[in-house]
Coordinates of C-alpha atoms and ligand atoms in Angstrom, one line a residue:
M50 CA 67.2 33.4 -35.2
Q51 CA 63.4 33.7 -35.0
K52 CA 62.1 37.2 -34.4
Q53 CA 60.4 37.7 -31.0
T54 CA 56.6 38.2 -31.0
P55 CA 55.4 41.5 -29.6
L56 CA 54.1 39.6 -26.6
Q57 CA 57.5 37.9 -26.1
T58 CA 59.2 41.4 -26.2
L59 CA 56.8 42.7 -23.5
N60 CA 57.4 39.7 -21.3
Q61 CA 61.1 40.0 -21.7
K62 CA 61.0 43.7 -20.7
I63 CA 58.8 42.9 -17.7
A64 CA 61.3 40.3 -16.6
E65 CA 64.2 42.7 -17.1
A66 CA 62.5 45.5 -15.1
K67 CA 61.7 43.1 -12.3
L68 CA 65.3 42.2 -11.9
G69 CA 66.2 45.9 -11.2
G70 CA 70.0 46.2 -11.0
G71 CA 70.5 42.5 -11.5
Q72 CA 70.8 39.3 -9.4
A73 CA 74.3 40.1 -8.0
R74 CA 73.1 43.4 -6.6
I75 CA 69.9 41.8 -5.3
D76 CA 72.1 39.2 -3.5
K77 CA 74.1 42.1 -2.0
Q78 CA 71.0 43.8 -0.8
H79 CA 69.8 40.6 0.9
K80 CA 73.3 40.2 2.5
T81 CA 73.0 43.6 4.1
G82 CA 69.8 42.5 5.8
K83 CA 67.5 44.4 3.4
L84 CA 64.6 43.4 1.2
T85 CA 64.3 44.6 -2.3
A86 CA 61.9 47.3 -3.4
R87 CA 59.5 44.7 -4.9
E88 CA 59.7 42.4 -1.9
R89 CA 58.7 45.3 0.4
L90 CA 55.7 46.1 -1.8
D91 CA 54.7 42.4 -1.7
L92 CA 54.6 42.6 2.1
L93 CA 52.9 45.9 2.2
L94 CA 50.0 45.5 -0.2
D95 CA 47.1 43.1 -0.4
K96 CA 47.9 40.0 -2.5
N97 CA 47.7 40.7 -6.2
S98 CA 46.5 44.2 -5.7
F99 CA 49.6 46.1 -7.0
E100 CA 49.4 47.8 -10.3
E101 CA 52.7 49.2 -11.5
I102 CA 52.9 52.5 -13.3
G103 CA 56.1 53.5 -15.2
M104 CA 57.8 50.2 -15.3
F105 CA 59.7 51.0 -18.5
V106 CA 60.8 54.5 -17.7
E107 CA 64.5 55.2 -18.5
H108 CA 66.8 58.0 -17.4
R109 CA 67.8 60.6 -19.9
C110 CA 71.3 61.3 -18.7
R111 CA 73.9 61.3 -21.5
D112 CA 77.1 62.2 -19.5
F113 CA 79.6 59.8 -18.1
D114 CA 78.5 57.1 -20.6
M115 CA 75.3 56.8 -18.8
E116 CA 73.4 56.1 -22.0
K117 CA 75.0 52.6 -21.8
Q118 CA 73.7 52.0 -18.4
Q119 CA 69.9 51.7 -18.6
F120 CA 67.8 49.9 -16.0
L121 CA 64.0 49.8 -16.8
G122 CA 62.1 51.7 -14.2
D123 CA 65.1 53.8 -13.2
G124 CA 65.5 52.9 -9.6
V125 CA 62.0 53.3 -8.3
V126 CA 58.9 51.1 -8.4
T127 CA 55.7 53.1 -8.4
G128 CA 52.0 52.4 -8.6
Y129 CA 48.9 51.7 -6.6
G130 CA 47.4 48.9 -4.7
T131 CA 45.3 48.2 -1.6
I132 CA 46.0 47.7 2.1
N133 CA 43.1 45.9 3.8
G134 CA 41.0 46.7 0.8
R135 CA 41.8 50.5 0.9
L136 CA 43.5 52.2 -2.0
V137 CA 47.0 53.6 -1.5
Y138 CA 49.6 55.0 -3.9
V139 CA 53.2 53.7 -3.3
Y140 CA 56.7 54.3 -4.4
S141 CA 59.6 52.0 -3.4
Q142 CA 63.1 53.0 -4.2
D143 CA 65.3 50.2 -5.7
F144 CA 68.8 50.4 -4.2
T145 CA 70.0 47.9 -6.7
V146 CA 69.8 50.5 -9.5
F147 CA 72.4 53.3 -9.0
G148 CA 71.9 52.9 -5.2
G149 CA 68.3 54.0 -5.5
S150 CA 69.6 57.5 -6.4
L151 CA 67.1 60.1 -7.6
S152 CA 67.4 61.2 -11.2
E153 CA 65.1 63.5 -13.1
T154 CA 63.0 60.6 -14.4
H155 CA 63.0 58.8 -11.0
A156 CA 61.5 62.0 -9.5
E157 CA 58.9 62.3 -12.3
K158 CA 57.7 58.8 -11.5
I159 CA 57.2 59.7 -7.8
C160 CA 55.5 63.0 -8.8
K161 CA 53.1 61.2 -11.1
I162 CA 51.8 58.9 -8.4
M163 CA 51.6 61.8 -5.9
D164 CA 49.5 63.8 -8.4
M165 CA 47.2 60.7 -8.9
A166 CA 46.9 60.4 -5.1
M167 CA 45.8 64.0 -4.8
K168 CA 43.2 63.7 -7.6
N169 CA 41.8 60.5 -6.2
G170 CA 42.1 61.2 -2.5
A171 CA 44.2 58.3 -1.2
P172 CA 47.3 58.1 1.0
V173 CA 50.9 58.1 -0.4
I174 CA 53.4 55.7 1.1
G175 CA 57.1 56.1 0.3
L176 CA 59.6 53.3 0.9
N177 CA 62.9 55.1 0.9
D178 CA 66.2 53.5 0.2
S179 CA 68.5 55.8 -1.7
G180 CA 72.0 57.2 -2.1
G181 CA 70.5 60.7 -2.7
A182 CA 70.8 62.8 -5.8
R183 CA 72.0 60.9 -8.9
I184 CA 75.6 62.1 -9.0
Q185 CA 75.9 61.7 -12.8
E186 CA 73.1 64.1 -13.3
G187 CA 73.2 67.6 -11.9
V188 CA 70.6 70.2 -11.3
Q189 CA 68.0 67.9 -13.0
S190 CA 68.2 65.7 -10.0
L191 CA 68.1 68.6 -7.5
G192 CA 65.1 69.9 -9.4
G193 CA 63.5 66.5 -9.1
Y194 CA 63.8 66.6 -5.4
A195 CA 62.3 70.1 -5.3
D196 CA 59.4 68.9 -7.5
I197 CA 58.7 66.2 -4.8
F198 CA 59.0 68.7 -1.9
Y199 CA 56.5 71.0 -3.5
R200 CA 54.0 68.2 -4.0
N201 CA 54.6 67.0 -0.4
T202 CA 53.7 70.4 0.8
L203 CA 50.6 70.8 -1.4
A204 CA 49.4 67.3 -0.3
S205 CA 49.9 68.0 3.4
G206 CA 46.6 68.0 5.1
V207 CA 44.8 66.7 1.9
V208 CA 46.0 63.0 1.8
P209 CA 48.0 61.2 4.5
Q210 CA 51.7 60.8 3.6
L211 CA 53.8 58.1 5.2
S212 CA 57.5 57.6 4.8
A213 CA 59.3 54.4 5.7
I214 CA 63.1 54.8 5.8
M215 CA 64.6 51.4 4.8
G216 CA 68.2 52.4 3.8
P217 CA 70.2 55.6 3.5
T218 CA 68.5 59.0 3.3
A219 CA 71.1 61.7 3.2
G220 CA 71.5 65.4 2.3
G221 CA 68.5 67.3 1.0
A222 CA 66.7 63.9 0.5
V223 CA 65.7 63.9 4.1
Y224 CA 63.3 66.8 3.5
S225 CA 60.7 64.9 1.6
P226 CA 60.1 62.5 4.6
A227 CA 60.3 65.5 6.9
L228 CA 57.4 67.1 5.0
T229 CA 55.2 64.0 5.3
D230 CA 53.0 63.1 8.3
F231 CA 54.8 60.1 9.7
I232 CA 58.3 58.7 9.5
L233 CA 59.1 55.1 10.3
M234 CA 62.7 53.9 10.5
V235 CA 64.3 50.4 10.6
E236 CA 66.9 49.8 13.3
N237 CA 70.5 49.2 12.1
T238 CA 69.8 49.3 8.3
S239 CA 68.4 52.8 7.8
Y240 CA 69.8 56.3 8.6
M241 CA 68.9 59.9 7.9
Y242 CA 71.2 62.9 8.2
V243 CA 71.8 66.2 6.4
T244 CA 75.6 65.5 6.4
G245 CA 77.2 62.1 7.1
P246 CA 80.0 61.1 9.5
S247 CA 82.9 62.2 7.3
V248 CA 81.6 65.7 6.9
V249 CA 80.8 65.9 10.6
K250 CA 84.4 64.8 11.3
S251 CA 85.9 67.5 9.1
V252 CA 83.7 70.3 10.4
T253 CA 83.1 69.6 14.1
H254 CA 85.9 67.0 14.7
E255 CA 83.3 64.6 16.2
D256 CA 83.8 60.8 15.7
V257 CA 80.4 59.3 15.1
T258 CA 79.0 56.3 13.2
H259 CA 76.1 56.3 10.7
E260 CA 73.9 54.6 13.3
E261 CA 74.9 57.0 16.2
L262 CA 74.4 60.1 14.0
G263 CA 71.2 59.3 12.1
G264 CA 70.0 55.8 13.0
A265 CA 66.5 54.9 14.0
T266 CA 67.3 55.0 17.8
A267 CA 69.0 58.4 17.5
H268 CA 66.0 59.9 15.7
A269 CA 63.4 58.1 17.9
T270 CA 64.9 59.2 21.2
K271 CA 67.1 62.3 20.6
S272 CA 65.8 64.3 17.7
G273 CA 62.2 63.1 17.4
V274 CA 62.6 63.1 13.6
T275 CA 61.2 59.5 13.4
H276 CA 57.8 58.6 14.9
F277 CA 58.7 54.9 15.0
A278 CA 61.9 52.9 15.3
C279 CA 61.1 49.4 14.1
E280 CA 63.1 46.2 14.8
N281 CA 63.3 45.1 11.2
E282 CA 61.6 45.8 7.8
V283 CA 58.8 43.4 8.4
A284 CA 57.9 45.1 11.6
C285 CA 58.1 48.5 9.9
I286 CA 55.6 47.4 7.2
Q287 CA 53.3 46.0 9.9
H288 CA 53.5 49.5 11.6
L289 CA 52.6 51.2 8.3
K290 CA 49.5 49.0 8.0
Q291 CA 48.4 49.5 11.5
L292 CA 48.9 53.2 11.3
L293 CA 46.7 53.4 8.2
S294 CA 43.9 51.6 10.0
Y295 CA 43.2 54.6 12.2
I296 CA 43.2 57.3 9.6
P297 CA 40.9 58.2 6.7
Q298 CA 41.8 58.2 3.0
N299 CA 41.8 62.0 2.8
C300 CA 40.7 65.2 4.6
E301 CA 37.1 65.0 3.3
E302 CA 36.5 61.6 4.9
D303 CA 35.6 60.8 8.5
A304 CA 38.1 58.8 10.5
P305 CA 37.4 55.0 10.5
V306 CA 34.6 53.6 12.6
Y307 CA 34.2 49.9 13.0
A308 CA 31.0 48.1 14.0
Y309 CA 30.9 48.0 17.8
E310 CA 28.0 46.9 20.0
T311 CA 28.0 49.1 23.1
K312 CA 27.6 46.8 26.1
D313 CA 25.2 47.6 28.9
D314 CA 28.0 47.7 31.3
E315 CA 31.1 49.5 30.0
S316 CA 32.3 50.2 33.5
R317 CA 36.0 49.5 34.2
P318 CA 36.7 48.8 37.9
E319 CA 40.5 48.8 37.3
L320 CA 40.3 52.6 36.5
G321 CA 39.3 53.1 40.1
N322 CA 42.5 51.7 41.4
I323 CA 45.1 53.6 39.5
M324 CA 45.3 56.9 41.4
P325 CA 47.9 56.7 44.2
Q326 CA 46.9 58.0 47.7
N327 CA 49.7 60.6 47.6
A328 CA 49.1 63.2 45.0
N329 CA 52.9 63.5 44.4
Q330 CA 53.3 59.8 43.6
P331 CA 53.6 58.8 39.9
Y332 CA 51.5 56.4 38.0
D333 CA 51.6 55.2 34.4
M334 CA 49.1 57.2 32.3
R335 CA 49.2 54.3 29.8
R336 CA 47.2 52.2 32.3
V337 CA 44.5 54.9 32.2
I338 CA 44.5 54.9 28.4
E339 CA 44.4 51.2 28.1
G340 CA 41.6 51.0 30.7
I341 CA 39.5 53.5 28.6
V342 CA 40.0 52.4 25.0
D343 CA 38.9 49.3 23.2
E344 CA 41.1 46.3 24.1
K345 CA 44.6 46.3 22.6
S346 CA 43.8 49.2 20.3
F347 CA 46.2 51.8 21.6
F348 CA 48.9 52.5 19.1
E349 CA 51.5 54.8 20.5
V350 CA 53.3 57.3 18.3
H351 CA 56.7 58.9 19.2
K352 CA 56.9 56.4 22.1
D353 CA 60.6 57.1 23.1
Y354 CA 60.7 60.8 22.6
A355 CA 59.5 63.4 25.1
E356 CA 58.1 60.7 27.3
N357 CA 56.5 63.2 29.6
I358 CA 53.6 63.3 27.1
V359 CA 52.0 60.2 25.5
V360 CA 50.3 60.5 22.1
G361 CA 48.8 57.8 19.9
F362 CA 45.8 56.4 18.1
A363 CA 43.1 54.1 19.6
F364 CA 39.6 53.0 19.0
I365 CA 36.8 53.6 21.6
G366 CA 33.5 51.9 20.9
G367 CA 34.9 51.2 17.5
R368 CA 35.6 54.8 16.7
S369 CA 39.1 56.0 15.8
I370 CA 40.5 58.7 18.2
G371 CA 43.8 60.5 18.9
V372 CA 44.9 60.4 22.5
V373 CA 47.1 63.1 24.0
A374 CA 48.0 62.5 27.7
N375 CA 50.4 63.9 30.2
Q376 CA 52.6 61.2 31.7
P377 CA 53.1 61.6 35.5
A378 CA 55.5 58.6 35.5
Y379 CA 58.1 60.7 33.6
L380 CA 59.3 64.1 34.8
A381 CA 55.9 64.3 36.7
G382 CA 54.2 64.9 33.4
V383 CA 55.6 68.4 33.1
L384 CA 55.2 70.3 29.8
D385 CA 58.5 71.2 28.2
I386 CA 59.6 72.2 24.7
N387 CA 59.9 68.7 23.2
A388 CA 56.6 67.5 24.8
S389 CA 54.8 70.6 23.5
V390 CA 56.1 70.2 19.9
K391 CA 55.5 66.4 19.9
A392 CA 51.9 66.9 21.0
A393 CA 51.2 69.9 18.8
R394 CA 52.3 68.0 15.7
F395 CA 50.0 65.1 16.6
V396 CA 47.0 67.3 17.4
R397 CA 47.4 69.0 14.0
F398 CA 47.5 65.7 12.2
C399 CA 44.4 64.5 13.9
D400 CA 42.5 67.8 13.2
A401 CA 43.6 67.8 9.5
F402 CA 42.3 64.2 9.1
N403 CA 39.1 64.4 11.2
V404 CA 40.3 62.2 14.0
P405 CA 38.6 63.2 17.3
L406 CA 40.8 64.0 20.2
L407 CA 40.8 62.6 23.8
V408 CA 43.0 64.6 26.1
L409 CA 44.0 63.2 29.5
V410 CA 45.4 65.8 31.9
D411 CA 47.8 65.4 34.9
V412 CA 50.2 68.2 34.6
P413 CA 52.0 70.2 37.3
G414 CA 52.8 73.1 34.8
F415 CA 55.5 74.1 32.4
L416 CA 59.2 73.1 33.1
P417 CA 61.0 76.1 34.7
G418 CA 64.7 76.9 34.1
T419 CA 67.1 78.8 31.9
D420 CA 67.6 75.9 29.5
Q421 CA 63.9 75.9 28.7
E422 CA 63.5 79.6 28.6
W423 CA 66.5 80.3 26.4
K424 CA 65.5 77.5 24.0
G425 CA 62.1 79.1 23.7
I426 CA 59.5 77.3 25.9
I427 CA 57.3 80.4 25.3
T428 CA 57.2 80.0 21.5
N429 CA 57.2 76.2 21.7
G430 CA 54.6 75.8 24.4
A431 CA 52.4 78.2 22.3
K432 CA 52.5 75.6 19.5
L433 CA 50.5 73.2 21.6
L434 CA 48.1 75.9 22.8
Y435 CA 47.7 77.0 19.2
A436 CA 47.1 73.5 17.9
F437 CA 44.3 72.8 20.4
C438 CA 42.7 76.2 19.9
E439 CA 42.6 75.7 16.1
A440 CA 41.4 72.1 16.2
T441 CA 37.7 71.8 15.2
V442 CA 37.4 68.0 15.5
P443 CA 35.4 66.7 18.5
K444 CA 37.5 67.3 21.6
I445 CA 37.0 65.7 25.0
T446 CA 39.2 66.4 28.1
L447 CA 39.5 64.4 31.3
I448 CA 41.5 65.8 34.2
T449 CA 42.7 62.8 36.2
R450 CA 44.7 64.8 38.8
K451 CA 46.7 67.9 38.4
A452 CA 45.9 70.8 36.1
Y453 CA 47.9 73.7 37.3
G454 CA 48.6 77.2 35.9
G455 CA 48.9 77.9 32.2
A456 CA 49.1 74.1 31.5
Y457 CA 45.4 73.9 32.6
D458 CA 44.5 76.3 29.8
V459 CA 46.7 74.7 27.3
M460 CA 45.6 71.1 27.8
N461 CA 42.4 71.4 25.8
S462 CA 40.5 73.4 28.5
K463 CA 36.8 74.4 28.0
H464 CA 38.0 77.9 27.3
I465 CA 39.9 76.9 24.1
G466 CA 37.1 74.9 22.6
A467 CA 36.9 71.5 24.2
D468 CA 33.4 70.1 23.7
L469 CA 33.2 68.0 26.9
N470 CA 35.3 68.4 30.0
F471 CA 35.3 65.7 32.6
A472 CA 37.3 65.4 35.9
W473 CA 37.9 62.6 38.3
P474 CA 37.2 63.4 42.0
S475 CA 41.0 63.4 42.4
A476 CA 41.4 66.4 40.1
E477 CA 43.3 69.5 41.4
I478 CA 42.7 72.6 39.3
A479 CA 44.4 75.8 40.5
V480 CA 46.9 78.5 39.6
V481 CA 49.8 77.1 41.5
G482 CA 50.3 74.2 44.0
G483 CA 49.4 74.7 47.7
K484 CA 52.9 75.4 49.0
A485 CA 53.8 77.9 46.3
A486 CA 50.4 79.6 46.9
A487 CA 50.8 79.8 50.7
E488 CA 54.3 81.2 50.5
I489 CA 53.2 84.0 48.2
I490 CA 49.8 85.1 49.5
F491 CA 50.4 84.4 53.2
K492 CA 54.1 85.4 53.3
H493 CA 53.6 88.1 56.0
E494 CA 51.4 86.0 58.2
I495 CA 53.9 83.1 58.0
D496 CA 56.9 85.3 58.6
A497 CA 55.2 86.8 61.7
A498 CA 54.3 83.4 63.2
D499 CA 56.3 81.8 66.0
D500 CA 56.1 78.4 64.5
K501 CA 56.6 79.2 60.8
A502 CA 56.5 75.6 59.6
A503 CA 53.2 74.9 61.3
K504 CA 51.7 78.2 60.0
L505 CA 52.9 77.3 56.5
Q506 CA 51.4 73.9 56.7
E507 CA 48.1 75.3 58.0
K508 CA 48.0 77.7 55.0
V509 CA 48.9 75.0 52.5
D510 CA 46.2 72.7 53.9
N511 CA 43.8 75.6 53.7
Y512 CA 44.6 76.4 50.1
N513 CA 44.5 72.8 49.0
D514 CA 41.1 72.2 50.8
T515 CA 39.8 75.2 48.9
F516 CA 41.3 74.7 45.4
A517 CA 42.9 71.2 45.1
N518 CA 39.6 69.7 43.8
P519 CA 37.5 69.8 40.7
Y520 CA 34.4 71.5 42.2
K521 CA 35.4 75.2 41.8
A522 CA 35.8 74.5 38.1
A523 CA 32.6 72.5 38.0
A524 CA 30.7 75.3 39.7
R525 CA 31.7 77.6 36.9
G526 CA 30.9 75.1 34.2
F527 CA 34.5 74.8 33.1
I528 CA 34.2 71.1 34.0
D529 CA 30.9 69.6 32.7
E530 CA 30.9 66.6 35.0
V531 CA 32.9 65.1 37.8
I532 CA 32.8 61.4 37.2
N533 CA 33.6 58.1 38.9
P534 CA 36.7 56.8 37.3
T535 CA 35.1 53.4 36.8
D536 CA 32.5 55.1 34.6
T537 CA 35.0 56.9 32.3
R538 CA 34.8 54.5 29.3
R539 CA 31.0 54.6 29.1
K540 CA 31.0 58.4 29.4
L541 CA 33.6 58.8 26.6
I542 CA 31.9 56.3 24.2
K543 CA 28.6 58.3 24.7
G544 CA 30.4 61.6 24.4
F545 CA 32.2 60.8 21.1
T546 CA 29.0 59.4 19.7
M547 CA 27.1 62.5 20.7
L548 CA 29.8 64.7 19.0
E549 CA 30.0 62.7 15.7
N550 CA 28.2 65.2 13.6
K551 CA 30.0 68.3 15.1
T552 CA 30.5 71.1 12.6
M553 CA 32.5 74.2 13.3
A554 CA 33.9 76.8 10.9
M555 CA 37.0 78.9 11.7
P556 CA 37.2 82.6 10.7
R557 CA 38.0 83.2 7.0
K558 CA 41.7 83.8 6.4
K559 CA 44.5 83.0 3.9
H560 CA 46.2 80.8 6.4
S561 CA 47.0 81.0 10.1
N562 CA 50.4 82.1 11.4
M563 CA 51.2 79.5 14.1
P564 CA 54.2 80.3 16.4
L565 CA 56.9 78.3 14.5
Ligands
HXC777 C1 74.6 57.6 -8.4 C2 75.0 56.1 -6.7 C3 74.7 57.0 -5.7 C4 74.4 58.3 -6.2 C5 75.2 55.2 -4.7 N1 75.3 55.0 -6.0 N2 74.9 56.5 -4.5 N3 75.0 56.3 -8.0 N4 74.3 58.5 -7.5 N5 74.1 59.3 -5.3 C6 75.6 53.7 -6.6 C7 77.1 53.3 -6.4 O1 77.9 53.8 -7.5 C8 76.9 51.7 -6.5 O2 76.8 51.4 -7.9 C9 75.6 51.5 -5.9 O3 74.9 52.7 -6.0 C10 75.7 51.0 -4.5 O4 76.5 51.9 -3.8 P1 77.6 51.5 -2.8 O5 78.4 52.6 -2.5 O6 78.3 50.3 -3.3 O7 76.7 51.0 -1.5 P2 77.0 51.2 0.0 O8 78.4 50.7 0.3 O9 75.9 50.5 0.7 O10 76.9 52.7 0.3 C11 75.7 53.4 0.1 C12 76.0 55.0 0.2 C13 77.1 55.3 -0.8 C14 76.4 55.3 1.7 C15 74.7 55.6 -0.1 O11 76.8 54.8 -2.0 C16 77.2 56.8 -0.9 O12 77.9 57.5 -0.1 N6 76.7 57.3 -2.0 C17 76.8 58.7 -2.4 C18 75.9 59.5 -1.5 C19 75.8 61.0 -1.8 O13 76.8 61.7 -1.8 N7 74.7 61.4 -2.4 C20 74.5 62.7 -2.8 C21 74.0 63.4 -1.5 S1 73.5 65.0 -1.7 P3 77.2 49.9 -8.4 O14 77.2 50.1 -9.9 O15 78.5 49.6 -7.8 O16 76.1 49.0 -8.0 C22 72.0 65.0 -2.1 C23 71.4 66.3 -2.4 C24 70.0 66.2 -2.5 O17 71.4 64.0 -2.2 C25 69.5 67.6 -2.5 C26 68.0 67.7 -2.5 C27 67.6 69.2 -2.3

């Protein structure tokens, strides 16, 4: 037989590597409704932009006859490419090779591209589909995980890190995605948990399926672990691309700004019709957001979790911003533990990556009750306060209606560093609501009255007339301007443009100690 030329050998190896665990396992992957590691990269990256690194890496395990089972690339495809022309580093686990399990060499490949991403200042995207630690290895595999965790932590706040979960992610493996900035999951084909249904059954005697325990819906609605639950893998990849469009390559870059011609008339009459007549009636804050930002640009994050606060990215006048907004249509927009933690995490991401913040306020206060107190609303509410205080990006606040009690301070008030504070004429800024105030400060007078109900109402009206408006705060300069709602978009475009060169240094320290 004729000897292969060097080029033939190379081509044969490339073909072998591209086949991963072989056609039979690829067919099995497709049958379970999943794409392969390479098909996912094809969808994610610009055409012909992918350059692979480490295609011929082989594992070094010599136990259990493993030397006889070699697959080029060792279960993960790594490299770099572009998304809409912007550089990204990627790894995509190949479930057809040992179930995408993580060996020492598999981990080394991931670490290599993470190190390159850090040196060159570009995002890292991980497409996870793995049975966890390679069982035939031992501590080498666990060490490999820890090497990744360490790099995830060092990269945090330096380059954006995005994790798409497209298959199983179990045990300690969940902690790499958990250390990254955003997690996206695919409904019905992905799950994440520390221990699976069989361990749960033996320890707590609960009967639960993979999907119920750690599927996309569970983590999008109950735990908040995932930021996005996507219908299928294609939708998940679309979400990854859209998410990237709002964020810079690294912490040294400004957030994206697209060419936008400011129109003479940026007024939005529809914003004048949103506020209900009755201050206790709900309205959907998303209508306010959509009325303010560039058309169809609002990209909501953590949509189905802690719905009393809305967070997400948008463009305004072509400029990327992060929006944090109380949602009066859900639990009256009250701040509770989950809402505080959700918003705090988002604020910290935006601040780390120079995305300016728009904060829309309609909040009756913090949620009372033993459940919240005993679960730590004090510490958890402080997270949001801390995140806003520490954020040095341009910060603009608009109070649409209620801003009561501590929640007024927390929601990016002037006092904690907001650059511009606007209020609509419907704003109510006070320590407590009119009824609670009257019952406390006029208690004796009300008790002594013949018609207690009439007296109470008189005092409530009196308190509301005095405080349930934005003008006391405006008189102090805590509100910079009370604006016509229809004029909001114009004011915000001008405000963010005015703030684009903001610089602000925080006191020197090793690192802060936020209330975790
Ligand atoms: C080696 C593995 C593997 C693993 C799967 N495979 N998991 N090989 N190490 N961890 C292999 C299988 O042998 C099989 O090989 C192929 O991958 C596909 O697996 P199946 O079981 O056929 O697939 P499926 O039915 O879809 O089930 C997927 C699965 C299951 C639920 C992930 O494979 C599973 O339970 N695997 C073990 C999970 C686990 O215990 N991992 C360790 C967790 S602890 P063939 O040759 O047939 O294709 C952990 C600690 C991390 O990860 C700690 C970090 C700090």
